[in-house]
DNA sequence: AGTGTATCCTGCAGGC
DNA sequence: TGCCTGCAGGATACAC
């Protein structure tokens, strides 16, 4: 589920609550969201202070002890982070808690995940830097230019939509925003990446940034599970032009939106507006 | 290298 | 009401 805009929305919400919290106790309810034994995970966190909340691709990055490592949370399809006991609005109860971090004073943060495709991992500073290097460029960073996108696209014959989903090539794009970006750029999701023309690459670069920025602006897209830290759904789903709209009229030309499946995922496009 | 497929897991919607 | 199938925002491992 959560793609860059949803992870960013969560990071912003958590940033106002969590920094300064000290992990007093970690309860692992479902160890299958960890990559190390639960005991090792717990000891790597106990006593450490969360000093900042950031985002890299679709991951939430909870920095520990002023940058001396990080707890990195990948939300998978249905993962949520639920702050509990903090002053402010009621935030609803976790329904499928997998890991709970207790901060003392009745405050805690719960990683809640119905399907448990999410994962939690603790890195030291060097380890996280290394992992982060394996992830592609952040599309919203000012230094990410269309020329870079164009160069990278030319190295692959994989369908454009699949290329956009590959976190090693570009960070944070998932199936919703990939399809929406292809639509806005007027390029079919099946087109080989290296066949994207220069003018299309320019349009695609703009489209990727637009859909992600609008997603953030509207608090993320909620199809079913996504909630922000206040337990509220996002508002971006109303703005989707093709994703999940099979058979519905294209907002631009009214031709029915088509759905095809490749790479094990649905792709949505307008057969008239996208070539 | 690239691509298609299966897998992890649960819930929900739709058809009968 | 119940049973069955298909589908879901992600990531990875595998065979070809």
mmCIF file of C-alpha atoms (C1' of nucleotides) in Angstrom:
data_model
loop_
_atom_site.group_PDB
_atom_site.id
_atom_site.type_symbol
_atom_site.label_atom_id
_atom_site.label_comp_id
_atom_site.label_asym_id
_atom_site.label_seq_id
_atom_site.Cartn_x
_atom_site.Cartn_y
_atom_site.Cartn_z
ATOM 1 C CA UNK A 1 0.000 0.000 0.000
ATOM 2 C CA UNK A 2 1.803 2.839 1.326
ATOM 3 C CA UNK A 3 3.939 4.533 -1.215
ATOM 4 C CA UNK A 4 6.068 7.632 -0.911
ATOM 5 C CA UNK A 5 3.233 10.102 -0.171
ATOM 6 C CA UNK A 6 1.714 7.894 2.522
ATOM 7 C CA UNK A 7 5.092 7.260 4.155
ATOM 8 C CA UNK A 8 5.853 10.983 4.004
ATOM 9 C CA UNK A 9 2.503 11.883 5.569
ATOM 10 C CA UNK A 10 3.142 9.424 8.379
ATOM 11 C CA UNK A 11 6.674 10.705 8.913
ATOM 12 C CA UNK A 12 5.388 14.252 9.261
ATOM 13 C CA UNK A 13 2.770 13.187 11.744
ATOM 14 C CA UNK A 14 5.170 11.113 13.838
ATOM 15 C CA UNK A 15 7.767 13.870 13.802
ATOM 16 C CA UNK A 16 5.573 16.032 16.028
ATOM 17 C CA UNK A 17 5.179 13.251 18.606
ATOM 18 C CA UNK A 18 7.989 10.758 18.808
ATOM 19 C CA UNK A 19 11.386 12.534 18.895
ATOM 20 C CA UNK A 20 12.836 12.560 22.388
ATOM 21 C CA UNK A 21 11.110 9.302 23.306
ATOM 22 C CA UNK A 22 13.280 6.634 24.891
ATOM 23 C CA UNK A 23 12.528 2.987 24.126
ATOM 24 C CA UNK A 24 12.010 1.405 27.538
ATOM 25 C CA UNK A 25 10.629 -1.887 26.396
ATOM 26 C CA UNK A 26 9.942 -3.648 23.104
ATOM 27 C CA UNK A 27 7.297 -6.329 22.797
ATOM 28 C CA UNK A 28 7.452 -8.523 19.750
ATOM 29 C CA UNK A 29 4.086 -10.109 19.082
ATOM 30 C CA UNK A 30 4.759 -11.343 15.544
ATOM 31 C CA UNK A 31 8.461 -12.045 15.036
ATOM 32 C CA UNK A 32 7.915 -12.664 11.333
ATOM 33 C CA UNK A 33 8.079 -8.908 10.677
ATOM 34 C CA UNK A 34 11.686 -8.938 11.921
ATOM 35 C CA UNK A 35 14.780 -10.120 10.128
ATOM 36 C CA UNK A 36 16.672 -11.082 13.250
ATOM 37 C CA UNK A 37 15.582 -13.061 16.302
ATOM 38 C CA UNK A 38 13.217 -11.099 18.539
ATOM 39 C CA UNK A 39 15.693 -11.098 21.415
ATOM 40 C CA UNK A 40 18.394 -9.480 19.322
ATOM 41 C CA UNK A 41 15.925 -6.940 17.981
ATOM 42 C CA UNK A 42 14.813 -5.984 21.480
ATOM 43 C CA UNK A 43 18.301 -5.554 22.858
ATOM 44 C CA UNK A 44 19.333 -3.441 19.882
ATOM 45 C CA UNK A 45 16.624 -0.922 20.783
ATOM 46 C CA UNK A 46 16.217 -0.893 24.518
ATOM 47 C CA UNK A 47 17.401 2.314 26.117
ATOM 48 C CA UNK A 48 17.851 4.138 22.858
ATOM 49 C CA UNK A 49 16.331 7.535 22.086
ATOM 50 C CA UNK A 50 14.398 8.268 18.923
ATOM 51 C CA UNK A 51 15.813 11.640 17.928
ATOM 52 C CA UNK A 52 14.207 12.256 14.545
ATOM 53 C CA UNK A 53 11.724 10.788 12.080
ATOM 54 C CA UNK A 54 12.555 10.760 8.395
ATOM 55 C CA UNK A 55 11.661 8.908 5.234
ATOM 56 C CA UNK A 56 13.661 7.165 2.554
ATOM 57 C CA UNK A 57 11.680 5.734 -0.380
ATOM 58 C CA UNK A 58 8.676 4.017 1.261
ATOM 59 C CA UNK A 59 10.513 3.497 4.528
ATOM 60 C CA UNK A 60 10.066 5.419 7.739
ATOM 61 C CA UNK A 61 13.404 6.106 9.341
ATOM 62 C CA UNK A 62 13.398 6.576 13.104
ATOM 63 C CA UNK A 63 16.848 7.914 13.900
ATOM 64 C CA UNK A 64 18.393 6.710 17.100
ATOM 65 C CA UNK A 65 20.640 8.619 19.486
ATOM 66 C CA UNK A 66 21.296 11.525 17.163
ATOM 67 C CA UNK A 67 22.052 9.572 14.029
ATOM 68 C CA UNK A 68 23.975 6.688 15.576
ATOM 69 C CA UNK A 69 21.776 4.201 13.758
ATOM 70 C CA UNK A 70 18.128 3.932 12.829
ATOM 71 C CA UNK A 71 15.012 1.846 13.143
ATOM 72 C CA UNK A 72 13.769 1.463 9.598
ATOM 73 C CA UNK A 73 10.126 0.567 9.055
ATOM 74 C CA UNK A 74 8.816 -0.755 5.766
ATOM 75 C CA UNK A 75 5.028 -0.755 5.890
ATOM 76 C CA UNK A 76 4.494 -3.405 3.253
ATOM 77 C CA UNK A 77 0.899 -3.493 2.050
ATOM 78 C CA UNK A 78 -1.027 -2.954 5.254
ATOM 79 C CA UNK A 79 1.465 -1.735 7.844
ATOM 80 C CA UNK A 80 0.606 1.151 10.157
ATOM 81 C CA UNK A 81 2.372 3.002 12.920
ATOM 82 C CA UNK A 82 0.005 3.894 15.716
ATOM 83 C CA UNK A 83 1.104 6.271 18.474
ATOM 84 C CA UNK A 84 -0.677 5.607 21.750
ATOM 85 C CA UNK A 85 -0.926 7.631 24.918
ATOM 86 C CA UNK A 86 0.387 10.869 23.453
ATOM 87 C CA UNK A 87 -1.482 14.061 24.254
ATOM 88 C CA UNK A 88 -3.919 14.994 21.532
ATOM 89 C CA UNK A 89 -6.570 13.253 19.532
ATOM 90 C CA UNK A 90 -7.714 9.699 20.021
ATOM 91 C CA UNK A 91 -5.958 7.487 17.566
ATOM 92 C CA UNK A 92 -7.904 4.293 17.523
ATOM 93 C CA UNK A 93 -6.814 0.859 18.635
ATOM 94 C CA UNK A 94 -4.417 -1.304 16.704
ATOM 95 C CA UNK A 95 -6.235 -4.326 15.343
ATOM 96 C CA UNK A 96 -3.216 -6.445 14.384
ATOM 97 C CA UNK A 97 -0.312 -5.368 16.555
ATOM 98 C CA UNK A 98 2.993 -6.938 15.539
ATOM 99 C CA UNK A 99 5.487 -4.942 17.609
ATOM 100 C CA UNK A 100 4.964 -2.458 20.421
ATOM 101 C CA UNK A 101 7.562 0.028 21.629
ATOM 102 C CA UNK A 102 6.883 1.369 25.117
ATOM 103 C CA UNK A 103 8.333 4.789 25.924
ATOM 104 C CA UNK A 104 7.168 5.104 29.516
ATOM 105 C CA UNK A 105 4.530 7.479 30.888
ATOM 106 C CA UNK A 106 1.938 5.329 29.142
ATOM 107 C CA UNK A 107 3.222 6.281 25.712
ATOM 108 C CA UNK A 108 3.958 3.784 23.016
ATOM 109 C CA UNK A 109 4.241 3.246 19.301
ATOM 110 C CA UNK A 110 2.642 0.183 17.757
ATOM 111 C CA UNK A 111 3.551 -1.369 14.450
ATOM 112 C CA UNK A 112 0.223 -2.783 13.313
ATOM 113 C CA UNK A 113 0.062 -4.903 10.180
ATOM 114 C CA UNK A 114 -2.792 -7.124 9.016
ATOM 115 C CA UNK A 115 -0.859 -9.048 6.397
ATOM 116 C CA UNK A 116 2.575 -8.723 7.971
ATOM 117 C CA UNK A 117 4.361 -8.018 4.710
ATOM 118 C CA UNK A 118 5.967 -5.078 6.485
ATOM 119 C CA UNK A 119 9.316 -5.259 8.204
ATOM 120 C CA UNK A 120 11.294 -3.591 10.960
ATOM 121 C CA UNK A 121 15.057 -3.444 10.974
ATOM 122 C CA UNK A 122 17.636 -1.761 13.172
ATOM 123 C CA UNK A 123 20.793 -0.508 11.467
ATOM 124 C CA UNK A 124 23.949 1.137 12.686
ATOM 125 C CA UNK A 125 24.838 4.344 10.867
ATOM 126 C CA UNK A 126 27.155 2.665 8.368
ATOM 127 C CA UNK A 127 24.728 -0.175 7.725
ATOM 128 C CA UNK A 128 21.887 2.176 6.955
ATOM 129 C CA UNK A 129 24.063 4.317 4.699
ATOM 130 C CA UNK A 130 25.007 1.186 2.808
ATOM 131 C CA UNK A 131 21.401 0.067 2.452
ATOM 132 C CA UNK A 132 20.262 3.503 1.443
ATOM 133 C CA UNK A 133 22.845 3.540 -1.333
ATOM 134 C CA UNK A 134 21.110 0.543 -2.881
ATOM 135 C CA UNK A 135 17.887 2.520 -3.209
ATOM 136 C CA UNK A 136 17.424 4.781 -6.229
ATOM 137 C CA UNK A 137 17.189 8.578 -6.204
ATOM 138 C CA UNK A 138 14.403 10.398 -4.384
ATOM 139 C CA UNK A 139 12.154 11.766 -7.139
ATOM 140 C CA UNK A 140 11.223 14.857 -5.125
ATOM 141 C CA UNK A 141 14.777 15.844 -4.288
ATOM 142 C CA UNK A 142 15.722 19.078 -6.079
ATOM 143 C CA UNK A 143 18.730 17.397 -7.661
ATOM 144 C CA UNK A 144 16.673 14.770 -9.473
ATOM 145 C CA UNK A 145 16.507 16.030 -13.056
ATOM 146 C CA UNK A 146 14.692 14.675 -16.062
ATOM 147 C CA UNK A 147 18.023 13.998 -17.730
ATOM 148 C CA UNK A 148 18.864 11.504 -14.998
ATOM 149 C CA UNK A 149 15.515 9.808 -15.440
ATOM 150 C CA UNK A 150 16.055 9.635 -19.162
ATOM 151 C CA UNK A 151 19.543 8.137 -18.808
ATOM 152 C CA UNK A 152 18.354 5.528 -16.345
ATOM 153 C CA UNK A 153 15.324 4.586 -18.457
ATOM 154 C CA UNK A 154 17.545 3.939 -21.442
ATOM 155 C CA UNK A 155 19.374 1.172 -19.640
ATOM 156 C CA UNK A 156 16.339 -1.080 -19.333
ATOM 157 C CA UNK A 157 13.881 -2.794 -21.626
ATOM 158 C CA UNK A 158 11.500 -3.667 -18.824
ATOM 159 C CA UNK A 159 7.961 -2.236 -19.083
ATOM 160 C CA UNK A 160 7.873 1.340 -17.832
ATOM 161 C CA UNK A 161 5.387 0.599 -15.042
ATOM 162 C CA UNK A 162 7.638 -2.176 -13.709
ATOM 163 C CA UNK A 163 10.658 0.052 -14.015
ATOM 164 C CA UNK A 164 8.945 2.660 -11.861
ATOM 165 C CA UNK A 165 8.175 0.046 -9.201
ATOM 166 C CA UNK A 166 11.831 -0.994 -8.933
ATOM 167 C CA UNK A 167 13.142 0.742 -5.816
ATOM 168 C CA UNK A 168 16.726 0.439 -7.050
ATOM 169 C CA UNK A 169 15.871 2.650 -10.005
ATOM 170 C CA UNK A 170 13.675 5.282 -8.400
ATOM 171 C CA UNK A 171 12.632 5.581 -4.765
ATOM 172 C CA UNK A 172 9.140 5.446 -3.368
ATOM 173 C CA UNK A 173 6.935 4.866 -6.413
ATOM 174 C CA UNK A 174 4.369 2.077 -6.048
ATOM 175 C CA UNK A 175 1.623 0.737 -8.252
ATOM 176 C CA UNK A 176 -0.868 3.567 -7.767
ATOM 177 C CA UNK A 177 1.460 6.458 -8.460
ATOM 178 C CA UNK A 178 3.309 4.564 -11.203
ATOM 179 C CA UNK A 179 0.058 4.121 -13.127
ATOM 180 C CA UNK A 180 -1.025 7.690 -12.465
ATOM 181 C CA UNK A 181 2.336 9.059 -13.609
ATOM 182 C CA UNK A 182 2.219 7.022 -16.831
ATOM 183 C CA UNK A 183 -1.259 8.364 -17.486
ATOM 184 C CA UNK A 184 -0.291 11.984 -16.973
ATOM 185 C CA UNK A 185 2.766 11.555 -19.144
ATOM 186 C CA UNK A 186 0.665 9.999 -21.923
ATOM 187 C CA UNK A 187 2.788 6.852 -22.003
ATOM 188 C CA UNK A 188 1.416 3.328 -21.786
ATOM 189 C CA UNK A 189 2.606 1.402 -18.753
ATOM 190 C CA UNK A 190 3.680 -1.532 -20.951
ATOM 191 C CA UNK A 191 6.140 0.454 -23.046
ATOM 192 C CA UNK A 192 9.743 -0.659 -22.699
ATOM 193 C CA UNK A 193 11.558 1.894 -20.532
ATOM 194 C CA UNK A 194 14.246 2.435 -23.144
ATOM 195 C CA UNK A 195 11.625 3.308 -25.777
ATOM 196 C CA UNK A 196 10.459 6.374 -23.851
ATOM 197 C CA UNK A 197 11.307 9.364 -26.032
ATOM 198 C CA UNK A 198 13.053 12.452 -24.782
ATOM 199 C CA UNK A 199 9.910 14.586 -24.687
ATOM 200 C CA UNK A 200 8.073 11.765 -22.950
ATOM 201 C CA UNK A 201 10.836 11.427 -20.376
ATOM 202 C CA UNK A 202 10.483 15.111 -19.643
ATOM 203 C CA UNK A 203 6.730 14.718 -19.264
ATOM 204 C CA UNK A 204 7.173 11.627 -17.141
ATOM 205 C CA UNK A 205 9.597 13.390 -14.834
ATOM 206 C CA UNK A 206 7.081 16.151 -14.295
ATOM 207 C CA UNK A 207 4.230 13.666 -13.924
ATOM 208 C CA UNK A 208 6.021 11.606 -11.279
ATOM 209 C CA UNK A 209 6.680 14.688 -9.202
ATOM 210 C CA UNK A 210 3.146 15.986 -9.652
ATOM 211 C CA UNK A 211 1.395 12.821 -8.597
ATOM 212 C CA UNK A 212 3.656 12.352 -5.580
ATOM 213 C CA UNK A 213 3.365 15.981 -4.489
ATOM 214 C CA UNK A 214 -0.400 15.955 -4.874
ATOM 215 C CA UNK A 215 -0.501 12.720 -2.937
ATOM 216 C CA UNK A 216 1.358 14.330 -0.047
ATOM 217 C CA UNK A 217 -0.745 17.483 -0.287
ATOM 218 C CA UNK A 218 -3.919 15.425 0.141
ATOM 219 C CA UNK A 219 -2.595 13.286 2.945
ATOM 220 C CA UNK A 220 -1.986 10.122 0.930
ATOM 221 C CA UNK A 221 -4.241 7.671 -0.876
ATOM 222 C CA UNK A 222 -6.483 5.354 1.150
ATOM 223 C CA UNK A 223 -7.927 2.427 -0.748
ATOM 224 C CA UNK A 224 -8.594 0.380 2.332
ATOM 225 C CA UNK A 225 -6.023 0.249 5.074
ATOM 226 C CA UNK A 226 -3.885 3.324 5.023
ATOM 227 C CA UNK A 227 -4.306 5.718 7.962
ATOM 228 C CA UNK A 228 -2.237 8.662 9.124
ATOM 229 C CA UNK A 229 -1.031 8.977 12.712
ATOM 230 C CA UNK A 230 -4.409 10.377 13.723
ATOM 231 C CA UNK A 231 -6.089 7.249 12.390
ATOM 232 C CA UNK A 232 -7.659 9.160 9.522
ATOM 233 C CA UNK A 233 -7.729 8.072 5.882
ATOM 234 C CA UNK A 234 -6.042 10.094 3.171
ATOM 235 C CA UNK A 235 -7.946 12.133 0.611
ATOM 236 C CA UNK A 236 -5.970 11.506 -2.528
ATOM 237 C CA UNK A 237 -8.028 8.529 -3.734
ATOM 238 C CA UNK A 238 -10.617 10.939 -5.163
ATOM 239 C CA UNK A 239 -7.973 12.385 -7.427
ATOM 240 C CA UNK A 240 -6.851 9.152 -9.066
ATOM 241 C CA UNK A 241 -7.507 9.321 -12.787
ATOM 242 C CA UNK A 242 -6.918 5.736 -13.873
ATOM 243 C CA UNK A 243 -5.896 3.556 -10.930
ATOM 244 C CA UNK A 244 -8.783 1.315 -9.895
ATOM 245 C CA UNK A 245 -11.051 2.879 -12.519
ATOM 246 C CA UNK A 246 -11.355 0.039 -15.035
ATOM 247 C CA UNK A 247 -14.279 0.729 -17.390
ATOM 248 C CA UNK A 248 -14.805 4.243 -16.077
ATOM 249 C CA UNK A 249 -14.413 7.162 -18.472
ATOM 250 C CA UNK A 250 -10.984 8.697 -18.926
ATOM 251 C CA UNK A 251 -11.196 12.160 -17.331
ATOM 252 C CA UNK A 252 -9.731 13.639 -20.469
ATOM 253 C CA UNK A 253 -11.426 11.866 -23.406
ATOM 254 C CA UNK A 254 -14.120 9.668 -21.787
ATOM 255 C CA UNK A 255 -12.762 6.478 -23.367
ATOM 256 C CA UNK A 256 -13.182 3.620 -20.884
ATOM 257 C CA UNK A 257 -10.071 3.024 -18.806
ATOM 258 C CA UNK A 258 -8.535 -0.400 -19.435
ATOM 259 C CA UNK A 259 -6.946 -2.789 -16.993
ATOM 260 C CA UNK A 260 -4.333 -5.380 -17.829
ATOM 261 C CA UNK A 261 -2.176 -7.527 -15.599
ATOM 262 C CA UNK A 262 1.551 -7.937 -16.007
ATOM 263 C CA UNK A 263 4.361 -8.393 -13.550
ATOM 264 C CA UNK A 264 1.668 -9.846 -11.290
ATOM 265 C CA UNK A 265 0.113 -6.411 -10.796
ATOM 266 C CA UNK A 266 -2.762 -4.545 -12.368
ATOM 267 C CA UNK A 267 -1.995 -1.744 -14.771
ATOM 268 C CA UNK A 268 -4.577 0.894 -15.680
ATOM 269 C CA UNK A 269 -4.433 3.171 -18.677
ATOM 270 C CA UNK A 270 -6.427 5.115 -21.224
ATOM 271 C CA UNK A 271 -6.018 3.428 -24.607
ATOM 272 C CA UNK A 272 -6.591 6.714 -26.361
ATOM 273 C CA UNK A 273 -4.556 9.194 -24.310
ATOM 274 C CA UNK A 274 -1.587 6.936 -23.711
ATOM 275 C CA UNK A 275 0.660 5.554 -26.410
ATOM 276 C "C1'" DA B 1 20.323 -8.947 -17.381
ATOM 277 C "C1'" DG B 2 15.490 -9.235 -17.866
ATOM 278 C "C1'" DT B 3 11.111 -11.287 -17.199
ATOM 279 C "C1'" DG B 4 7.497 -14.128 -15.595
ATOM 280 C "C1'" DT B 5 5.928 -16.614 -11.557
ATOM 281 C "C1'" DA B 6 5.244 -17.903 -6.863
ATOM 282 C "C1'" DT B 7 5.449 -16.717 -2.052
ATOM 283 C "C1'" DC B 8 4.773 -14.529 2.451
ATOM 284 C "C1'" DC B 9 -0.454 -13.303 5.080
ATOM 285 C "C1'" DT B 10 -5.198 -11.796 6.018
ATOM 286 C "C1'" DG B 11 -9.529 -9.701 4.788
ATOM 287 C "C1'" DC B 12 -13.012 -8.408 1.863
ATOM 288 C "C1'" DA B 13 -16.142 -8.202 -2.151
ATOM 289 C "C1'" DG B 14 -18.699 -10.569 -5.413
ATOM 290 C "C1'" DG B 15 -20.854 -14.688 -7.506
ATOM 291 C "C1'" DC B 16 -23.592 -18.621 -6.725
ATOM 292 C "C1'" DT C 1 -26.000 -17.639 5.498
ATOM 293 C "C1'" DG C 2 -22.009 -19.934 3.620
ATOM 294 C "C1'" DC C 3 -18.572 -21.351 0.403
ATOM 295 C "C1'" DC C 4 -15.513 -20.290 -3.211
ATOM 296 C "C1'" DT C 5 -12.564 -17.335 -6.059
ATOM 297 C "C1'" DG C 6 -10.035 -13.398 -7.025
ATOM 298 C "C1'" DC C 7 -7.917 -9.373 -5.638
ATOM 299 C "C1'" DA C 8 -5.140 -5.996 -2.745
ATOM 300 C "C1'" DG C 9 -0.807 -0.109 -1.924
ATOM 301 C "C1'" DG C 10 5.252 -4.543 -1.389
ATOM 302 C "C1'" DA C 11 9.413 -7.095 -1.749
ATOM 303 C "C1'" DT C 12 12.007 -11.082 -2.802
ATOM 304 C "C1'" DA C 13 13.552 -15.589 -4.488
ATOM 305 C "C1'" DC C 14 13.555 -18.518 -8.195
ATOM 306 C "C1'" DA C 15 13.727 -20.684 -12.927
ATOM 307 C "C1'" DC C 16 14.359 -19.729 -17.536
#
